[in-house]
C-alpha cells in the first residue's frame, strides 16, 4: 500500500515559513500585498479566490480583491492592471483564470508587470524558469517539488513522466524535474502507447483533467504518483486524474485528491508574493 503524500501537512509547513518571513518583513516596515482580480461569477473561480484570500490572511499578507462584472471590457481590465502595476502597496497581481470568453487571457498576462507576476505565467518569468534562473516559482509544479523534497523522494537519475503539456502545469513541471536531474518524458494528447511510457516512470505526474485517466496497469510497482487533476465525478465529488484505489496498491507514494497537490499551489503563491515584496523593496 502506498504512503500518502499529505498536501495539507506540507503546505502548512510552507505557510508557516511564509508567515515568519512576513513577520520579519513587518519588523523592517515592509508589508506584503496581493491584488486578486476575478471577473464574472464562475463558482469554481470564486472558491479558488476565497481560498487564496483566506491563506493570505493567515500568513499576514494583505489581499485586495477586485471583483469585476462578467461584461468587463478588455480596456477596463487592462486599465485596472496598469493601476495595480503602479500601486506600491501591491506586490503581487493575480488574475484568476479562466476569464470570460470575450477577454484575451494572453494579453492580460502580458500586461502584468513581470515583477508582480506571482503566478509566474508571464513569458519573462516562464523564460527564466526555462533557463533555471528565476525568482518566481511556477505555483503547482513548485508545490509538487516541495512535496517530493519533504518526503525525501529522490529525483536524480529517476525516470519522470509528466502527462500533460500545458503552460501552467505540464511544461514547467518538466523543467523543474529536469533541473533536479530526473530524466523527463512529457506525454500529451497525441502521445502513442501512453501506458508503455508511464510504466517506465519512477515518478508519474498526471495533469490531464480526466477522471480515472491513470489506471493501475499504467503504473510501475513502487512508483511515486502525483495527481494534479481536479475533476468532478458523476456524484459531483472532487477527484483527480488517477484511479486512486488501483494506484495505491502499486505506488510507493501517492497524492490524494483533495488534500494533495491543491493546497501546495496556494502555498507557493504566498511564497512568490513574499519574494515579490522583497525584490521590490531590495531586501535579500
Ligand atoms: P490543460 O487542459 O491545459 O492540459 C491538459 C493536458 O492533458 C494537455 O496538455 C493534453 O495534451 C493532455 N491530454 C489530454 N488528453 C490526453 C490523453 N488522452 N493522453 C495524454 N495526454 C492528454 O489542463 P491543465 O491546466 O494543465 O490542468 C490539468 C488538470 O490539473 C486539470 O484537471 C486542472 O483542473 C488541474 N489543475 C490542478 C491544479 C492544482 O492546484 N491542483 C492546478 C492547475 C491545474
Coordinates of N, CA and C in Angstrom, one line a residue, residues 16-186:
X16 N 3.8 28.2 7.2 CA 4.4 28.6 8.5 C 5.7 29.4 8.2
X17 N 6.4 28.9 7.2 CA 7.7 29.6 6.8 C 7.4 31.0 6.2
X18 N 6.3 31.1 5.4 CA 5.9 32.3 4.8 C 5.5 33.3 5.9
X19 N 4.7 32.8 6.8 CA 4.2 33.7 7.9 C 5.4 34.3 8.7
X20 N 6.4 33.5 9.0 CA 7.6 34.0 9.7 C 8.3 35.1 8.9
X21 N 8.4 34.9 7.6 CA 9.0 35.8 6.7 C 8.2 37.1 6.6
X22 N 6.9 37.0 6.6 CA 6.1 38.2 6.5 C 6.2 39.0 7.8
X23 N 6.3 38.3 9.0 CA 6.5 39.0 10.3 C 7.9 39.7 10.3
X24 N 8.9 39.0 9.8 CA 10.2 39.6 9.8 C 10.2 40.9 8.9
X25 N 9.5 40.8 7.7 CA 9.5 42.0 6.9 C 8.7 43.1 7.6
X26 N 7.7 42.7 8.3 CA 6.9 43.7 9.0 C 7.8 44.5 10.0
X27 N 8.7 43.8 10.6 CA 9.6 44.4 11.6 C 10.5 45.4 10.9
X28 N 10.7 45.2 9.6 CA 11.5 46.2 8.8 C 10.7 47.3 8.2
X29 N 9.4 47.3 8.5 CA 8.5 48.3 8.0 C 7.9 47.9 6.6
X30 N 8.1 46.7 6.2 CA 7.7 46.3 4.8 C 6.4 45.4 5.0
X31 N 5.3 45.8 4.4 CA 4.1 45.0 4.3 C 4.1 44.2 3.0
X32 N 3.3 43.1 3.0 CA 3.2 42.3 1.8 C 1.8 42.3 1.3
X33 N 1.6 42.7 0.0 CA 0.2 42.8 -0.5 C 0.0 42.1 -1.8
X34 N -1.1 41.5 -1.9 CA -1.5 40.7 -3.1 C -2.9 41.3 -3.7
X35 N -2.9 41.6 -4.9 CA -4.2 42.0 -5.6 C -4.7 40.8 -6.3
X36 N -6.0 40.5 -6.0 CA -6.6 39.4 -6.7 C -7.8 39.9 -7.5
X37 N -7.7 39.6 -8.8 CA -8.7 40.1 -9.8 C -9.6 38.9 -10.1
X38 N -10.9 39.0 -10.1 CA -11.8 38.0 -10.5 C -12.8 38.6 -11.4
X39 N -13.1 38.1 -12.6 CA -14.0 38.6 -13.5 C -15.2 37.6 -13.7
X40 N -16.4 38.1 -13.4 CA -17.6 37.2 -13.6 C -17.9 36.4 -12.4
X41 N -18.7 35.4 -12.5 CA -19.2 34.7 -11.3 C -19.1 33.2 -11.4
X42 N -18.0 32.7 -12.0 CA -17.7 31.3 -12.1 C -17.6 30.7 -10.7
X43 N -18.4 29.8 -10.3 CA -18.3 29.3 -8.9 C -17.0 28.7 -8.5
X44 N -16.3 28.0 -9.4 CA -15.0 27.4 -9.1 C -14.0 28.5 -8.8
X45 N -14.0 29.5 -9.7 CA -13.1 30.6 -9.6 C -13.3 31.4 -8.2
X46 N -14.6 31.5 -7.9 CA -14.9 32.2 -6.6 C -14.3 31.4 -5.4
X47 N -14.4 30.1 -5.5 CA -13.9 29.2 -4.4 C -12.4 29.4 -4.3
X48 N -11.7 29.3 -5.5 CA -10.2 29.5 -5.5 C -9.8 30.8 -5.0
X49 N -10.5 31.9 -5.4 CA -10.2 33.2 -4.9 C -10.4 33.3 -3.4
X50 N -11.5 32.8 -2.9 CA -11.7 32.8 -1.5 C -10.6 32.1 -0.7
X51 N -10.2 30.9 -1.2 CA -9.2 30.1 -0.6 C -7.9 30.9 -0.6
X52 N -7.6 31.6 -1.6 CA -6.3 32.3 -1.7 C -6.3 33.5 -0.8
X53 N -7.5 34.2 -0.7 CA -7.6 35.3 0.3 C -7.5 34.9 1.7
X54 N -8.1 33.7 2.0 CA -8.0 33.2 3.4 C -6.6 32.8 3.7
X55 N -5.9 32.2 2.8 CA -4.5 31.8 3.0 C -3.6 33.0 3.2
X56 N -3.9 34.1 2.5 CA -3.1 35.4 2.6 C -3.3 35.9 4.0
X57 N -4.6 35.9 4.4 CA -4.9 36.5 5.8 C -4.2 35.7 6.9
X58 N -4.2 34.4 6.7 CA -3.5 33.6 7.8 C -2.0 33.8 7.8
X59 N -1.4 34.2 6.6 CA 0.0 34.4 6.6 C 0.4 35.8 6.9
X60 N -0.6 36.7 7.1 CA -0.3 38.1 7.3 C -0.1 38.9 6.0
X61 N -0.5 38.4 4.9 CA -0.4 39.1 3.6 C -1.7 39.8 3.4
X62 N -1.6 41.1 3.0 CA -2.8 41.9 2.8 C -3.3 41.6 1.4
X63 N -4.5 41.1 1.3 CA -5.0 40.8 0.0 C -6.1 41.8 -0.3
X64 N -6.1 42.3 -1.6 CA -7.2 43.2 -2.0 C -7.9 42.5 -3.2
X65 N -9.2 42.4 -3.1 CA -10.0 41.8 -4.1 C -10.6 42.8 -5.1
X66 N -10.4 42.5 -6.4 CA -11.1 43.3 -7.4 C -12.0 42.4 -8.2
X67 N -13.3 42.5 -7.8 CA -14.3 41.6 -8.4 C -15.0 42.4 -9.5
X68 N -14.8 42.0 -10.7 CA -15.3 42.8 -11.8 C -16.5 42.0 -12.5
X69 N -17.5 42.7 -13.0 CA -18.6 42.0 -13.6 C -18.2 41.3 -14.9
X70 N -19.0 40.3 -15.2 CA -18.9 39.5 -16.4 C -18.6 40.3 -17.7
X71 N -19.3 41.4 -17.8 CA -19.3 42.2 -19.0 C -18.1 43.2 -19.1
X72 N -17.2 43.1 -18.2 CA -16.0 43.9 -18.2 C -15.3 43.9 -19.5
X73 N -14.9 45.0 -20.0 CA -14.2 45.0 -21.3 C -12.7 44.9 -21.1
X74 N -12.0 44.5 -22.2 CA -10.6 44.3 -22.2 C -9.9 45.6 -21.7
X75 N -10.4 46.7 -22.2 CA -9.8 48.0 -21.9 C -9.9 48.3 -20.4
X76 N -11.1 48.0 -19.8 CA -11.3 48.2 -18.4 C -10.3 47.3 -17.6
X77 N -10.2 46.1 -18.0 CA -9.3 45.1 -17.2 C -7.9 45.6 -17.3
X78 N -7.5 45.9 -18.5 CA -6.1 46.4 -18.7 C -5.8 47.7 -17.9
X79 N -6.8 48.5 -17.9 CA -6.5 49.8 -17.1 C -6.4 49.5 -15.6
X80 N -7.2 48.5 -15.1 CA -7.0 48.1 -13.7 C -5.6 47.5 -13.5
X81 N -5.2 46.7 -14.4 CA -3.8 46.0 -14.3 C -2.7 47.1 -14.3
X82 N -2.9 48.1 -15.1 CA -1.9 49.2 -15.2 C -1.9 49.9 -13.9
X83 N -3.0 50.2 -13.3 CA -3.1 50.9 -12.0 C -2.4 50.0 -10.9
X84 N -2.7 48.7 -10.9 CA -2.1 47.8 -9.9 C -0.6 47.6 -10.1
X85 N -0.1 47.7 -11.4 CA 1.3 47.6 -11.7 C 2.0 48.7 -11.0
X86 N 1.3 49.9 -10.9 CA 2.0 51.1 -10.3 C 1.8 51.2 -8.8
X87 N 0.8 50.5 -8.3 CA 0.4 50.7 -6.9 C 1.5 50.1 -5.9
X88 N 2.0 50.9 -5.1 CA 3.2 50.5 -4.3 C 2.8 49.4 -3.3
X89 N 1.6 49.5 -2.7 CA 1.2 48.5 -1.7 C 0.9 47.1 -2.3
X90 N 0.8 47.1 -3.6 CA 0.5 45.8 -4.2 C 1.8 45.2 -4.7
X91 N 2.2 44.1 -4.1 CA 3.5 43.4 -4.6 C 3.2 42.4 -5.6
X92 N 2.1 41.7 -5.5 CA 1.7 40.7 -6.5 C 0.4 40.9 -7.1
X93 N 0.2 40.5 -8.3 CA -1.1 40.6 -9.0 C -1.5 39.2 -9.5
X94 N -2.7 38.8 -9.2 CA -3.1 37.5 -9.6 C -4.5 37.8 -10.3
X95 N -4.6 37.3 -11.6 CA -5.9 37.4 -12.3 C -6.4 36.0 -12.4
X96 N -7.5 35.7 -11.7 CA -8.0 34.3 -11.7 C -8.5 33.9 -13.1
X97 N -7.9 32.8 -13.5 CA -8.3 32.2 -14.8 C -9.3 31.0 -14.6
X98 N -10.1 30.6 -15.5 CA -10.3 31.3 -16.8 C -11.1 32.6 -16.8
X99 N -10.8 33.4 -17.7 CA -11.6 34.7 -17.9 C -12.8 34.4 -18.8
X100 N -13.8 35.2 -18.7 CA -14.9 35.1 -19.7 C -14.4 35.1 -21.1
X101 N -15.0 34.4 -22.0 CA -14.6 34.2 -23.4 C -14.1 35.4 -24.2
X102 N -14.8 36.5 -23.9 CA -14.5 37.7 -24.7 C -13.2 38.4 -24.3
X103 N -12.6 37.9 -23.2 CA -11.4 38.6 -22.8 C -10.1 37.7 -23.2
X104 N -9.1 38.4 -23.5 CA -7.9 37.7 -24.0 C -6.9 37.4 -22.9
X105 N -6.9 36.2 -22.5 CA -6.0 35.8 -21.3 C -4.5 36.1 -21.5
X106 N -4.1 35.8 -22.8 CA -2.7 36.0 -23.1 C -2.3 37.5 -22.9
X107 N -3.2 38.4 -23.4 CA -2.9 39.8 -23.3 C -2.9 40.3 -21.9
X108 N -3.8 39.7 -21.1 CA -3.9 40.1 -19.7 C -2.6 39.7 -19.0
X109 N -2.1 38.5 -19.2 CA -0.9 38.0 -18.6 C 0.3 38.9 -19.0
X110 N 0.3 39.2 -20.3 CA 1.4 40.0 -20.9 C 1.5 41.4 -20.2
X111 N 0.3 41.9 -19.8 CA 0.3 43.3 -19.2 C 0.6 43.3 -17.7
X112 N 0.7 42.2 -17.1 CA 1.0 42.2 -15.7 C 2.5 42.4 -15.6
X113 N 3.0 43.4 -14.8 CA 4.4 43.6 -14.6 C 5.1 42.3 -14.2
X114 N 6.1 41.8 -14.9 CA 6.7 40.5 -14.6 C 7.2 40.5 -13.1
X115 N 7.5 41.7 -12.6 CA 8.0 41.7 -11.2 C 6.8 41.5 -10.2
X116 N 5.6 41.6 -10.7 CA 4.4 41.4 -9.8 C 3.7 40.1 -10.2
X117 N 4.2 39.4 -11.1 CA 3.5 38.2 -11.7 C 3.7 37.0 -10.8
X118 N 3.0 36.9 -9.7 CA 3.2 35.9 -8.7 C 2.7 34.5 -9.2
X119 N 2.0 34.4 -10.3 CA 1.6 33.1 -10.8 C 2.7 32.6 -11.7
X120 N 3.7 33.5 -12.1 CA 4.8 33.1 -12.9 C 4.3 32.6 -14.3
X121 N 3.3 33.3 -14.9 CA 2.8 33.0 -16.2 C 3.3 33.9 -17.3
X122 N 3.9 35.0 -17.0 CA 4.4 36.0 -18.0 C 5.6 35.3 -18.7
X123 N 5.7 35.6 -20.0 CA 6.7 35.0 -20.8 C 8.1 35.3 -20.2
X124 N 8.3 36.4 -19.6 CA 9.6 36.7 -19.0 C 9.9 35.7 -17.9
X125 N 8.9 35.5 -17.1 CA 9.1 34.5 -16.0 C 9.2 33.1 -16.4
X126 N 8.4 32.7 -17.4 CA 8.5 31.3 -17.9 C 9.8 31.1 -18.6
X127 N 10.3 32.2 -19.2 CA 11.7 32.1 -19.8 C 12.7 31.9 -18.7
X128 N 12.6 32.6 -17.6 CA 13.5 32.4 -16.5 C 13.5 31.0 -16.0
X129 N 12.3 30.5 -15.9 CA 12.1 29.1 -15.4 C 12.8 28.1 -16.4
X130 N 12.7 28.4 -17.7 CA 13.3 27.5 -18.7 C 14.8 27.5 -18.5
X131 N 15.4 28.6 -18.2 CA 16.9 28.6 -18.1 C 17.3 28.4 -16.7
X132 N 16.4 28.1 -15.8 CA 16.8 27.7 -14.4 C 17.3 28.8 -13.5
X133 N 16.9 30.0 -13.9 CA 17.4 31.2 -13.1 C 16.2 32.1 -12.8
X134 N 15.5 31.8 -11.8 CA 14.2 32.5 -11.6 C 14.0 32.9 -10.1
X135 N 13.1 33.9 -10.0 CA 12.7 34.3 -8.6 C 11.3 33.7 -8.3
X136 N 10.4 33.8 -9.3 CA 9.0 33.3 -9.1 C 8.9 31.8 -9.5
X137 N 8.4 31.1 -8.6 CA 8.2 29.6 -8.9 C 6.9 29.4 -9.6
X138 N 6.9 28.5 -10.5 CA 5.6 28.1 -11.1 C 4.8 27.4 -10.1
X139 N 3.6 27.9 -9.7 CA 3.0 27.5 -8.4 C 2.7 26.0 -8.2
X140 N 2.0 25.4 -9.2 CA 1.7 24.0 -9.0 C 2.9 23.1 -9.1
X141 N 3.7 23.2 -10.1 CA 4.9 22.4 -10.2 C 5.9 22.5 -9.0
X142 N 6.0 23.8 -8.6 CA 7.0 24.0 -7.4 C 6.4 23.4 -6.2
X143 N 5.1 23.5 -6.0 CA 4.5 22.8 -4.9 C 4.7 21.3 -4.9
X144 N 4.7 20.7 -6.1 CA 5.0 19.3 -6.2 C 6.4 19.0 -5.8
X145 N 7.3 19.8 -6.3 CA 8.8 19.6 -5.9 C 9.0 19.7 -4.4
X146 N 8.2 20.6 -3.8 CA 8.3 20.8 -2.4 C 7.9 19.5 -1.6
X147 N 6.8 18.9 -2.2 CA 6.3 17.7 -1.6 C 7.3 16.6 -1.7
X148 N 7.9 16.5 -2.9 CA 8.9 15.4 -3.1 C 10.1 15.6 -2.1
X149 N 10.5 16.8 -1.9 CA 11.6 17.2 -1.1 C 11.2 16.8 0.4
X150 N 10.0 17.2 0.8 CA 9.5 17.0 2.2 C 9.6 15.5 2.5
X151 N 9.2 14.7 1.6 CA 9.2 13.2 1.8 C 10.5 12.5 1.4
X152 N 11.5 13.3 1.2 CA 12.8 12.8 0.8 C 12.8 11.9 -0.4
X153 N 12.0 12.2 -1.4 CA 11.9 11.4 -2.6 C 12.9 11.8 -3.6
X154 N 13.8 10.9 -3.9 CA 14.9 11.2 -4.8 C 14.4 11.4 -6.3
X155 N 14.9 12.5 -6.9 CA 14.6 12.7 -8.3 C 15.8 12.4 -9.2
X156 N 17.0 12.6 -8.7 CA 18.2 12.4 -9.5 C 18.3 11.1 -10.2
X157 N 18.4 11.1 -11.5 CA 18.6 9.8 -12.3 C 17.3 9.0 -12.4
X158 N 16.2 9.5 -11.9 CA 14.9 8.8 -12.0 C 14.2 9.1 -13.3
X159 N 13.4 8.1 -13.7 CA 12.6 8.4 -14.9 C 11.3 9.1 -14.4
X160 N 11.1 10.3 -14.9 CA 9.9 11.0 -14.5 C 9.1 11.2 -15.8
X161 N 7.8 10.9 -15.7 CA 6.9 11.0 -16.8 C 5.8 12.0 -16.4
X162 N 5.6 13.0 -17.2 CA 4.6 14.0 -17.0 C 3.5 13.9 -18.0
X163 N 2.3 13.6 -17.6 CA 1.2 13.6 -18.6 C 0.5 14.9 -18.6
X164 N 0.6 15.6 -19.8 CA 0.1 17.0 -19.9 C 1.2 17.9 -20.2
X165 N 0.9 18.9 -21.1 CA 1.9 19.8 -21.6 C 1.4 21.2 -21.6
X166 N 0.6 21.5 -20.6 CA 0.1 22.9 -20.5 C 1.2 23.9 -20.0
X167 N 1.0 25.1 -20.3 CA 2.0 26.1 -19.9 C 2.0 26.3 -18.4
X168 N 0.9 26.0 -17.7 CA 0.9 26.3 -16.3 C 1.2 25.0 -15.5
X169 N 1.1 23.9 -16.0 CA 1.5 22.7 -15.2 C 2.5 21.8 -15.9
X170 N 2.1 21.2 -17.0 CA 3.0 20.2 -17.7 C 4.4 20.6 -18.0
X171 N 4.5 21.7 -18.8 CA 5.8 22.2 -19.2 C 6.7 22.6 -18.1
X172 N 6.2 23.5 -17.2 CA 7.1 23.9 -16.1 C 7.4 22.8 -15.1
X173 N 6.5 21.8 -15.0 CA 6.8 20.6 -14.2 C 8.0 19.9 -14.8
X174 N 8.0 19.7 -16.1 CA 9.1 19.0 -16.7 C 10.4 19.7 -16.5
X175 N 10.3 21.1 -16.6 CA 11.5 21.9 -16.3 C 12.1 21.7 -14.9
X176 N 11.2 21.7 -13.9 CA 11.7 21.6 -12.6 C 12.3 20.2 -12.3
X177 N 11.6 19.2 -12.8 CA 12.2 17.8 -12.7 C 13.5 17.7 -13.3
X178 N 13.6 18.3 -14.5 CA 14.9 18.3 -15.2 C 16.0 19.0 -14.4
X179 N 15.7 20.1 -13.8 CA 16.7 20.8 -13.0 C 17.1 19.9 -11.8
X180 N 16.2 19.1 -11.4 CA 16.6 18.2 -10.3 C 17.1 16.8 -10.8
X181 N 17.6 16.9 -12.0 CA 18.3 15.7 -12.6 C 17.5 14.5 -12.8
X182 N 16.2 14.6 -13.0 CA 15.4 13.5 -13.4 C 15.5 13.4 -15.0
X183 N 15.3 12.2 -15.5 CA 15.2 12.0 -16.9 C 13.7 12.1 -17.3
X184 N 13.4 13.2 -18.0 CA 11.9 13.6 -18.1 C 11.3 13.2 -19.5
X185 N 10.2 12.6 -19.5 CA 9.4 12.4 -20.7 C 8.0 13.2 -20.5
X186 N 7.7 14.0 -21.5 CA 6.4 14.7 -21.4 C 5.4 14.0 -22.4

